[in-house]
PDB file of C-alpha atoms in Angstrom:
ATOM      1  CA  MET A  16     -54.524  60.902 164.595  1.00  0.00           C
ATOM      2  CA  SER A  17     -53.708  64.244 163.038  1.00  0.00           C
ATOM      3  CA  VAL A  18     -54.043  65.643 159.549  1.00  0.00           C
ATOM      4  CA  GLN A  19     -50.993  65.092 157.379  1.00  0.00           C
ATOM      5  CA  ASN A  20     -50.055  65.995 153.839  1.00  0.00           C
ATOM      6  CA  ALA A  21     -50.671  63.043 151.543  1.00  0.00           C
ATOM      7  CA  PRO A  22     -47.459  61.638 150.058  1.00  0.00           C
ATOM      8  CA  GLY A  23     -46.559  63.573 146.957  1.00  0.00           C
ATOM      9  CA  ALA A  24     -49.423  66.031 147.384  1.00  0.00           C
ATOM     10  CA  GLY A  25     -48.617  69.708 147.143  1.00  0.00           C
ATOM     11  CA  GLY A  26     -50.510  72.626 148.600  1.00  0.00           C
ATOM     12  CA  PRO A  27     -53.145  74.575 146.712  1.00  0.00           C
ATOM     13  CA  ALA A  28     -52.023  76.628 143.774  1.00  0.00           C
ATOM     14  CA  ALA A  29     -50.870  80.137 144.611  1.00  0.00           C
ATOM     15  CA  SER A  30     -53.373  81.676 142.201  1.00  0.00           C
ATOM     16  CA  ALA A  31     -57.013  81.789 143.213  1.00  0.00           C
ATOM     17  CA  PRO A  32     -59.037  78.858 141.827  1.00  0.00           C
ATOM     18  CA  THR A  33     -61.998  79.668 139.625  1.00  0.00           C
ATOM     19  CA  LYS A  34     -63.699  76.886 137.696  1.00  0.00           C
ATOM     20  CA  GLY A  35     -62.772  73.363 138.618  1.00  0.00           C
ATOM     21  CA  PHE A  36     -61.790  73.953 142.253  1.00  0.00           C
ATOM     22  CA  THR A  37     -61.757  71.118 144.788  1.00  0.00           C
ATOM     23  CA  ALA A  38     -63.336  71.234 148.238  1.00  0.00           C
ATOM     24  CA  LEU A  39     -64.040  69.391 151.469  1.00  0.00           C
ATOM     25  CA  VAL A  40     -67.272  69.986 153.416  1.00  0.00           C
ATOM     26  CA  VAL A  41     -67.314  68.978 157.096  1.00  0.00           C
ATOM     27  CA  ASP A  42     -70.673  69.048 158.881  1.00  0.00           C
ATOM     28  CA  ASP A  43     -72.631  66.424 160.797  1.00  0.00           C
ATOM     29  CA  HIS A  44     -76.042  67.437 159.409  1.00  0.00           C
ATOM     30  CA  PRO A  45     -76.653  65.516 156.141  1.00  0.00           C
ATOM     31  CA  LEU A  46     -79.190  67.939 154.644  1.00  0.00           C
ATOM     32  CA  LEU A  47     -77.045  70.998 155.307  1.00  0.00           C
ATOM     33  CA  ARG A  48     -73.954  69.197 154.039  1.00  0.00           C
ATOM     34  CA  GLU A  49     -75.727  68.275 150.806  1.00  0.00           C
ATOM     35  CA  SER A  50     -76.959  71.854 150.407  1.00  0.00           C
ATOM     36  CA  ILE A  51     -73.416  73.223 150.726  1.00  0.00           C
ATOM     37  CA  ILE A  52     -72.078  70.630 148.289  1.00  0.00           C
ATOM     38  CA  SER A  53     -74.777  71.540 145.775  1.00  0.00           C
ATOM     39  CA  ARG A  54     -73.954  75.240 146.146  1.00  0.00           C
ATOM     40  CA  LEU A  55     -70.234  74.623 145.613  1.00  0.00           C
ATOM     41  CA  ARG A  56     -70.898  72.569 142.493  1.00  0.00           C
ATOM     42  CA  THR A  57     -73.078  75.376 141.167  1.00  0.00           C
ATOM     43  CA  MET A  58     -70.129  77.714 141.768  1.00  0.00           C
ATOM     44  CA  GLY A  59     -67.878  75.511 139.636  1.00  0.00           C
ATOM     45  CA  ALA A  60     -66.400  72.892 141.963  1.00  0.00           C
ATOM     46  CA  SER A  61     -65.091  69.903 140.041  1.00  0.00           C
ATOM     47  CA  GLN A  62     -64.737  67.633 143.075  1.00  0.00           C
ATOM     48  CA  VAL A  63     -66.334  67.956 146.514  1.00  0.00           C
ATOM     49  CA  TYR A  64     -65.581  65.526 149.338  1.00  0.00           C
ATOM     50  CA  GLU A  65     -67.674  65.324 152.482  1.00  0.00           C
ATOM     51  CA  ALA A  66     -67.211  64.322 156.111  1.00  0.00           C
ATOM     52  CA  ALA A  67     -69.554  64.200 159.096  1.00  0.00           C
ATOM     53  CA  SER A  68     -66.914  64.238 161.832  1.00  0.00           C
ATOM     54  CA  ILE A  69     -63.342  65.236 162.615  1.00  0.00           C
ATOM     55  CA  ALA A  70     -62.200  61.628 162.194  1.00  0.00           C
ATOM     56  CA  GLU A  71     -63.751  61.398 158.721  1.00  0.00           C
ATOM     57  CA  ALA A  72     -62.331  64.795 157.771  1.00  0.00           C
ATOM     58  CA  ARG A  73     -58.828  63.765 158.837  1.00  0.00           C
ATOM     59  CA  ALA A  74     -59.078  60.583 156.792  1.00  0.00           C
ATOM     60  CA  ARG A  75     -60.244  62.539 153.731  1.00  0.00           C
ATOM     61  CA  ALA A  76     -57.524  65.157 154.193  1.00  0.00           C
ATOM     62  CA  ASN A  77     -54.808  62.553 154.614  1.00  0.00           C
ATOM     63  CA  ALA A  78     -55.944  60.794 151.438  1.00  0.00           C
ATOM     64  CA  SER A  79     -56.309  63.871 149.239  1.00  0.00           C
ATOM     65  CA  GLY A  80     -53.749  66.313 150.567  1.00  0.00           C
ATOM     66  CA  PRO A  81     -54.628  70.029 150.653  1.00  0.00           C
ATOM     67  CA  LEU A  82     -57.589  70.967 148.471  1.00  0.00           C
ATOM     68  CA  ASP A  83     -58.566  74.420 147.235  1.00  0.00           C
ATOM     69  CA  LEU A  84     -61.225  74.943 149.909  1.00  0.00           C
ATOM     70  CA  CYS A  85     -62.626  73.529 153.135  1.00  0.00           C
ATOM     71  CA  VAL A  86     -65.990  74.537 154.602  1.00  0.00           C
ATOM     72  CA  LEU A  87     -66.412  73.267 158.152  1.00  0.00           C
ATOM     73  CA  ASP A  88     -68.614  73.537 161.217  1.00  0.00           C
ATOM     74  CA  LEU A  89     -67.190  74.134 164.696  1.00  0.00           C
ATOM     75  CA  GLY A  90     -69.589  71.902 166.631  1.00  0.00           C
ATOM     76  CA  LEU A  91     -68.740  68.391 165.466  1.00  0.00           C
ATOM     77  CA  PRO A  92     -69.760  65.176 167.246  1.00  0.00           C
ATOM     78  CA  ASP A  93     -66.229  63.978 168.038  1.00  0.00           C
ATOM     79  CA  GLY A  94     -64.508  67.221 168.971  1.00  0.00           C
ATOM     80  CA  ASN A  95     -63.952  70.913 168.441  1.00  0.00           C
ATOM     81  CA  GLY A  96     -63.830  72.088 164.835  1.00  0.00           C
ATOM     82  CA  LEU A  97     -61.233  74.677 165.863  1.00  0.00           C
ATOM     83  CA  ASP A  98     -58.741  71.853 166.411  1.00  0.00           C
ATOM     84  CA  LEU A  99     -59.379  70.511 162.909  1.00  0.00           C
ATOM     85  CA  LEU A 100     -59.121  74.022 161.499  1.00  0.00           C
ATOM     86  CA  GLY A 101     -55.686  74.484 163.045  1.00  0.00           C
ATOM     87  CA  GLU A 102     -54.488  71.106 161.782  1.00  0.00           C
ATOM     88  CA  LEU A 103     -55.608  71.798 158.231  1.00  0.00           C
ATOM     89  CA  ARG A 104     -53.983  75.223 158.254  1.00  0.00           C
ATOM     90  CA  ALA A 105     -50.713  73.773 159.542  1.00  0.00           C
ATOM     91  CA  ASN A 106     -50.714  71.214 156.743  1.00  0.00           C
ATOM     92  CA  GLY A 107     -51.098  73.484 153.752  1.00  0.00           C
ATOM     93  CA  TRP A 108     -54.822  74.200 153.497  1.00  0.00           C
ATOM     94  CA  VAL A 109     -55.001  77.923 152.814  1.00  0.00           C
ATOM     95  CA  ARG A 110     -58.697  78.571 152.099  1.00  0.00           C
ATOM     96  CA  LEU A 111     -60.725  77.632 155.165  1.00  0.00           C
ATOM     97  CA  VAL A 112     -64.291  78.804 155.768  1.00  0.00           C
ATOM     98  CA  VAL A 113     -66.206  78.245 159.005  1.00  0.00           C
ATOM     99  CA  LEU A 114     -69.967  77.811 158.579  1.00  0.00           C
ATOM    100  CA  SER A 115     -71.408  77.792 162.082  1.00  0.00           C
ATOM    101  CA  ALA A 116     -74.449  78.624 164.173  1.00  0.00           C
ATOM    102  CA  ALA A 117     -72.152  80.221 166.773  1.00  0.00           C
ATOM    103  CA  ASP A 118     -72.194  84.020 166.657  1.00  0.00           C
ATOM    104  CA  ASP A 119     -70.396  84.733 169.949  1.00  0.00           C
ATOM    105  CA  PRO A 120     -67.155  86.768 170.064  1.00  0.00           C
ATOM    106  CA  TYR A 121     -65.021  83.860 171.250  1.00  0.00           C
ATOM    107  CA  SER A 122     -65.963  81.547 168.377  1.00  0.00           C
ATOM    108  CA  VAL A 123     -65.481  84.235 165.729  1.00  0.00           C
ATOM    109  CA  ARG A 124     -62.111  85.430 167.017  1.00  0.00           C
ATOM    110  CA  ALA A 125     -60.868  81.921 167.753  1.00  0.00           C
ATOM    111  CA  ALA A 126     -61.703  80.758 164.227  1.00  0.00           C
ATOM    112  CA  PHE A 127     -59.673  83.526 162.605  1.00  0.00           C
ATOM    113  CA  VAL A 128     -56.797  83.047 165.042  1.00  0.00           C
ATOM    114  CA  ALA A 129     -56.784  79.329 164.155  1.00  0.00           C
ATOM    115  CA  GLY A 130     -56.425  80.187 160.468  1.00  0.00           C
ATOM    116  CA  ALA A 131     -59.881  80.678 158.953  1.00  0.00           C
ATOM    117  CA  GLN A 132     -60.226  83.037 155.989  1.00  0.00           C
ATOM    118  CA  GLY A 133     -63.999  83.157 156.254  1.00  0.00           C
ATOM    119  CA  TYR A 134     -66.692  82.974 158.929  1.00  0.00           C
ATOM    120  CA  LEU A 135     -70.304  82.474 157.867  1.00  0.00           C
ATOM    121  CA  LEU A 136     -73.447  81.850 159.879  1.00  0.00           C
ATOM    122  CA  LYS A 137     -75.778  78.960 159.118  1.00  0.00           C
ATOM    123  CA  SER A 138     -78.649  81.433 159.351  1.00  0.00           C
ATOM    124  CA  ALA A 139     -77.225  83.448 156.428  1.00  0.00           C
ATOM    125  CA  SER A 140     -78.971  83.518 153.069  1.00  0.00           C
ATOM    126  CA  PRO A 141     -77.603  81.338 150.241  1.00  0.00           C
ATOM    127  CA  ALA A 142     -76.456  84.527 148.492  1.00  0.00           C
ATOM    128  CA  VAL A 143     -74.374  85.623 151.503  1.00  0.00           C
ATOM    129  CA  VAL A 144     -72.827  82.163 151.829  1.00  0.00           C
ATOM    130  CA  ALA A 145     -71.958  82.079 148.128  1.00  0.00           C
ATOM    131  CA  ASP A 146     -70.484  85.585 148.277  1.00  0.00           C
ATOM    132  CA  GLY A 147     -68.330  84.712 151.277  1.00  0.00           C
ATOM    133  CA  VAL A 148     -67.037  81.495 149.738  1.00  0.00           C
ATOM    134  CA  ARG A 149     -66.308  83.263 146.457  1.00  0.00           C
ATOM    135  CA  GLN A 150     -64.291  85.968 148.201  1.00  0.00           C
ATOM    136  CA  VAL A 151     -62.206  83.369 150.036  1.00  0.00           C
ATOM    137  CA  LEU A 152     -61.639  81.446 146.794  1.00  0.00           C
ATOM    138  CA  ASP A 153     -60.409  84.713 145.283  1.00  0.00           C
ATOM    139  CA  GLY A 154     -57.846  85.011 148.069  1.00  0.00           C
ATOM    140  CA  GLY A 155     -59.742  87.389 150.342  1.00  0.00           C
ATOM    141  CA  VAL A 156     -61.028  87.288 153.910  1.00  0.00           C
ATOM    142  CA  TYR A 157     -64.746  87.370 154.644  1.00  0.00           C
ATOM    143  CA  ALA A 158     -66.856  87.679 157.784  1.00  0.00           C
ATOM    144  CA  ASP A 159     -70.634  87.427 157.801  1.00  0.00           C
ATOM    145  CA  PRO A 160     -72.033  90.961 158.215  1.00  0.00           C
ATOM    146  CA  SER A 161     -73.628  89.880 161.508  1.00  0.00           C
ATOM    147  CA  VAL A 162     -70.239  89.045 163.055  1.00  0.00           C
ATOM    148  CA  ALA A 163     -67.937  91.467 161.217  1.00  0.00           C
ATOM    149  CA  SER A 164     -67.950  93.889 164.159  1.00  0.00           C
ATOM    150  CA  LEU A 165     -66.791  91.106 166.485  1.00  0.00           C
ATOM    151  CA  LEU A 166     -63.875  90.364 164.172  1.00  0.00           C
ATOM    152  CA  ALA A 167     -62.971  94.047 164.027  1.00  0.00           C
ATOM    153  CA  ALA A 168     -62.957  94.217 167.819  1.00  0.00           C
ATOM    154  CA  GLY A 169     -60.655  91.207 167.939  1.00  0.00           C
ATOM    155  CA  LEU A 170     -58.240  92.732 165.424  1.00  0.00           C
ATOM    156  CA  ARG A 171     -58.112  95.878 167.539  1.00  0.00           C
ATOM    157  CA  GLY A 172     -56.909  93.695 170.382  1.00  0.00           C
ATOM    158  CA  GLY A 173     -60.123  93.482 172.369  1.00  0.00           C
ATOM    159  CA  ARG A 174     -59.289  91.721 175.636  1.00  0.00           C
ATOM    160  CA  VAL A 175     -60.814  88.348 176.366  1.00  0.00           C
ATOM    161  CA  GLU A 176     -61.261  87.557 180.046  1.00  0.00           C
ATOM    162  CA  SER A 177     -58.340  85.529 181.403  1.00  0.00           C
ATOM    163  CA  GLY A 178     -58.910  81.805 180.842  1.00  0.00           C
ATOM    164  CA  VAL A 179     -62.038  82.240 178.735  1.00  0.00           C
ATOM    165  CA  SER A 180     -60.078  82.139 175.477  1.00  0.00           C
ATOM    166  CA  ASP A 181     -58.886  78.627 176.411  1.00  0.00           C
ATOM    167  CA  LEU A 182     -62.409  77.204 176.592  1.00  0.00           C
ATOM    168  CA  SER A 183     -63.404  74.686 173.932  1.00  0.00           C
ATOM    169  CA  ALA A 184     -66.636  74.904 171.956  1.00  0.00           C
ATOM    170  CA  ARG A 185     -68.068  72.013 174.004  1.00  0.00           C
ATOM    171  CA  GLU A 186     -67.148  73.707 177.283  1.00  0.00           C
ATOM    172  CA  ILE A 187     -68.935  76.859 176.141  1.00  0.00           C
ATOM    173  CA  GLU A 188     -72.001  74.745 175.310  1.00  0.00           C
ATOM    174  CA  VAL A 189     -71.911  73.324 178.839  1.00  0.00           C
ATOM    175  CA  LEU A 190     -71.618  76.806 180.348  1.00  0.00           C
ATOM    176  CA  ARG A 191     -74.583  78.061 178.321  1.00  0.00           C
ATOM    177  CA  LEU A 192     -76.705  75.338 179.906  1.00  0.00           C
ATOM    178  CA  VAL A 193     -75.252  76.064 183.347  1.00  0.00           C
ATOM    179  CA  ALA A 194     -76.331  79.674 182.807  1.00  0.00           C
ATOM    180  CA  ASP A 195     -79.853  78.368 182.133  1.00  0.00           C
ATOM    181  CA  GLY A 196     -79.810  76.767 185.588  1.00  0.00           C
ATOM    182  CA  GLN A 197     -79.650  73.169 184.378  1.00  0.00           C
ATOM    183  CA  SER A 198     -78.212  70.368 186.504  1.00  0.00           C
ATOM    184  CA  ASN A 199     -75.385  68.086 185.369  1.00  0.00           C
ATOM    185  CA  LYS A 200     -77.924  65.391 184.481  1.00  0.00           C
ATOM    186  CA  GLU A 201     -80.061  67.829 182.490  1.00  0.00           C
ATOM    187  CA  ILE A 202     -76.979  69.122 180.662  1.00  0.00           C
ATOM    188  CA  GLY A 203     -75.955  65.551 179.889  1.00  0.00           C
ATOM    189  CA  ASP A 204     -79.400  64.733 178.529  1.00  0.00           C
ATOM    190  CA  ARG A 205     -79.333  67.830 176.309  1.00  0.00           C
ATOM    191  CA  LEU A 206     -75.833  67.144 174.928  1.00  0.00           C
ATOM    192  CA  SER A 207     -76.079  63.324 174.897  1.00  0.00           C
ATOM    193  CA  LEU A 208     -73.355  63.045 177.534  1.00  0.00           C
ATOM    194  CA  SER A 209     -73.197  61.179 180.827  1.00  0.00           C
ATOM    195  CA  ALA A 210     -73.416  63.186 184.041  1.00  0.00           C
ATOM    196  CA  LEU A 211     -69.838  62.080 184.782  1.00  0.00           C
ATOM    197  CA  THR A 212     -68.617  63.529 181.471  1.00  0.00           C
ATOM    198  CA  VAL A 213     -70.401  66.797 182.230  1.00  0.00           C
ATOM    199  CA  LYS A 214     -68.701  66.844 185.637  1.00  0.00           C
ATOM    200  CA  SER A 215     -65.326  66.357 183.914  1.00  0.00           C
ATOM    201  CA  HIS A 216     -66.049  69.264 181.549  1.00  0.00           C
ATOM    202  CA  LEU A 217     -66.925  71.466 184.514  1.00  0.00           C
ATOM    203  CA  ALA A 218     -63.708  70.475 186.290  1.00  0.00           C
ATOM    204  CA  ARG A 219     -61.661  71.517 183.240  1.00  0.00           C
ATOM    205  CA  ILE A 220     -63.619  74.765 182.989  1.00  0.00           C
ATOM    206  CA  ALA A 221     -62.933  75.442 186.673  1.00  0.00           C
ATOM    207  CA  ARG A 222     -59.182  74.968 186.146  1.00  0.00           C
ATOM    208  CA  LYS A 223     -59.164  77.317 183.164  1.00  0.00           C
ATOM    209  CA  LEU A 224     -61.241  80.024 184.838  1.00  0.00           C
ATOM    210  CA  GLY A 225     -59.742  79.690 188.296  1.00  0.00           C
ATOM    211  CA  THR A 226     -63.049  79.082 190.050  1.00  0.00           C
ATOM    212  CA  GLY A 227     -65.330  76.114 190.629  1.00  0.00           C
ATOM    213  CA  ASP A 228     -68.330  78.232 191.554  1.00  0.00           C
ATOM    214  CA  ARG A 229     -70.972  77.857 188.844  1.00  0.00           C
ATOM    215  CA  ALA A 230     -72.248  81.424 189.219  1.00  0.00           C
ATOM    216  CA  GLU A 231     -68.727  82.860 188.987  1.00  0.00           C
ATOM    217  CA  MET A 232     -67.918  80.766 185.906  1.00  0.00           C
ATOM    218  CA  VAL A 233     -71.037  82.024 184.159  1.00  0.00           C
ATOM    219  CA  ALA A 234     -70.297  85.615 185.187  1.00  0.00           C
ATOM    220  CA  LEU A 235     -66.767  85.404 183.747  1.00  0.00           C
ATOM    221  CA  VAL A 236     -67.865  84.165 180.330  1.00  0.00           C
ATOM    222  CA  MET A 237     -70.730  86.652 180.229  1.00  0.00           C
ATOM    223  CA  ARG A 238     -68.342  89.532 180.924  1.00  0.00           C
ATOM    224  CA  ALA A 239     -66.125  88.269 178.093  1.00  0.00           C
ATOM    225  CA  GLY A 240     -69.135  88.300 175.754  1.00  0.00           C
ATOM    226  CA  VAL A 241     -68.976  84.566 175.056  1.00  0.00           C
ATOM    227  CA  ILE A 242     -72.529  83.881 176.218  1.00  0.00           C
ATOM    228  CA  ARG A 243     -75.460  86.177 176.805  1.00  0.00           C
TER     229      ARG A 243
END
């Protein structure tokens, strides 16, 4: 199921919303989600919807049509937030802010390529988060100061190792654990996946990177700056 415009629903107004804007918050952590919602209401949001997964977000988006703002995480329990980001952008959502724990070059660049106008880190102070959201609401583009240099490198055309840019957020998570020397079973236990699912992820990674050797896969993504 993909995100669609709700019947009769138009896109966000061309002018930047101020008081009374509408928003959707997508994050699977209830306390963080509630904190973001509270912050948005303090900033003047008249209506804030919430979702804990891509499926819930799609249902909300289909029901409401494009809202003034969406704040979303990349690591969601039922898929990659980048996919949702691209769907929302394609269906008229013009103010999209990623709020993520991921500070690697791939995630930052991929989010902006997919259509994000803002990229904030979950470790940022409430003031930084509010400032970033406000700038996006005003029609600007904002990157957390900690990742701004990565965005600049991407805009200058910094090369990403062949195949690495095709990796999903989940595949990068798997590779991080491979880099730590963990077995398929240990990776599965950490990510709440079966060993067979981990093996399937590694097979897809191997196809994308052109090698099935675990050490070579890790070396490729390290050279691209995706993991450290």
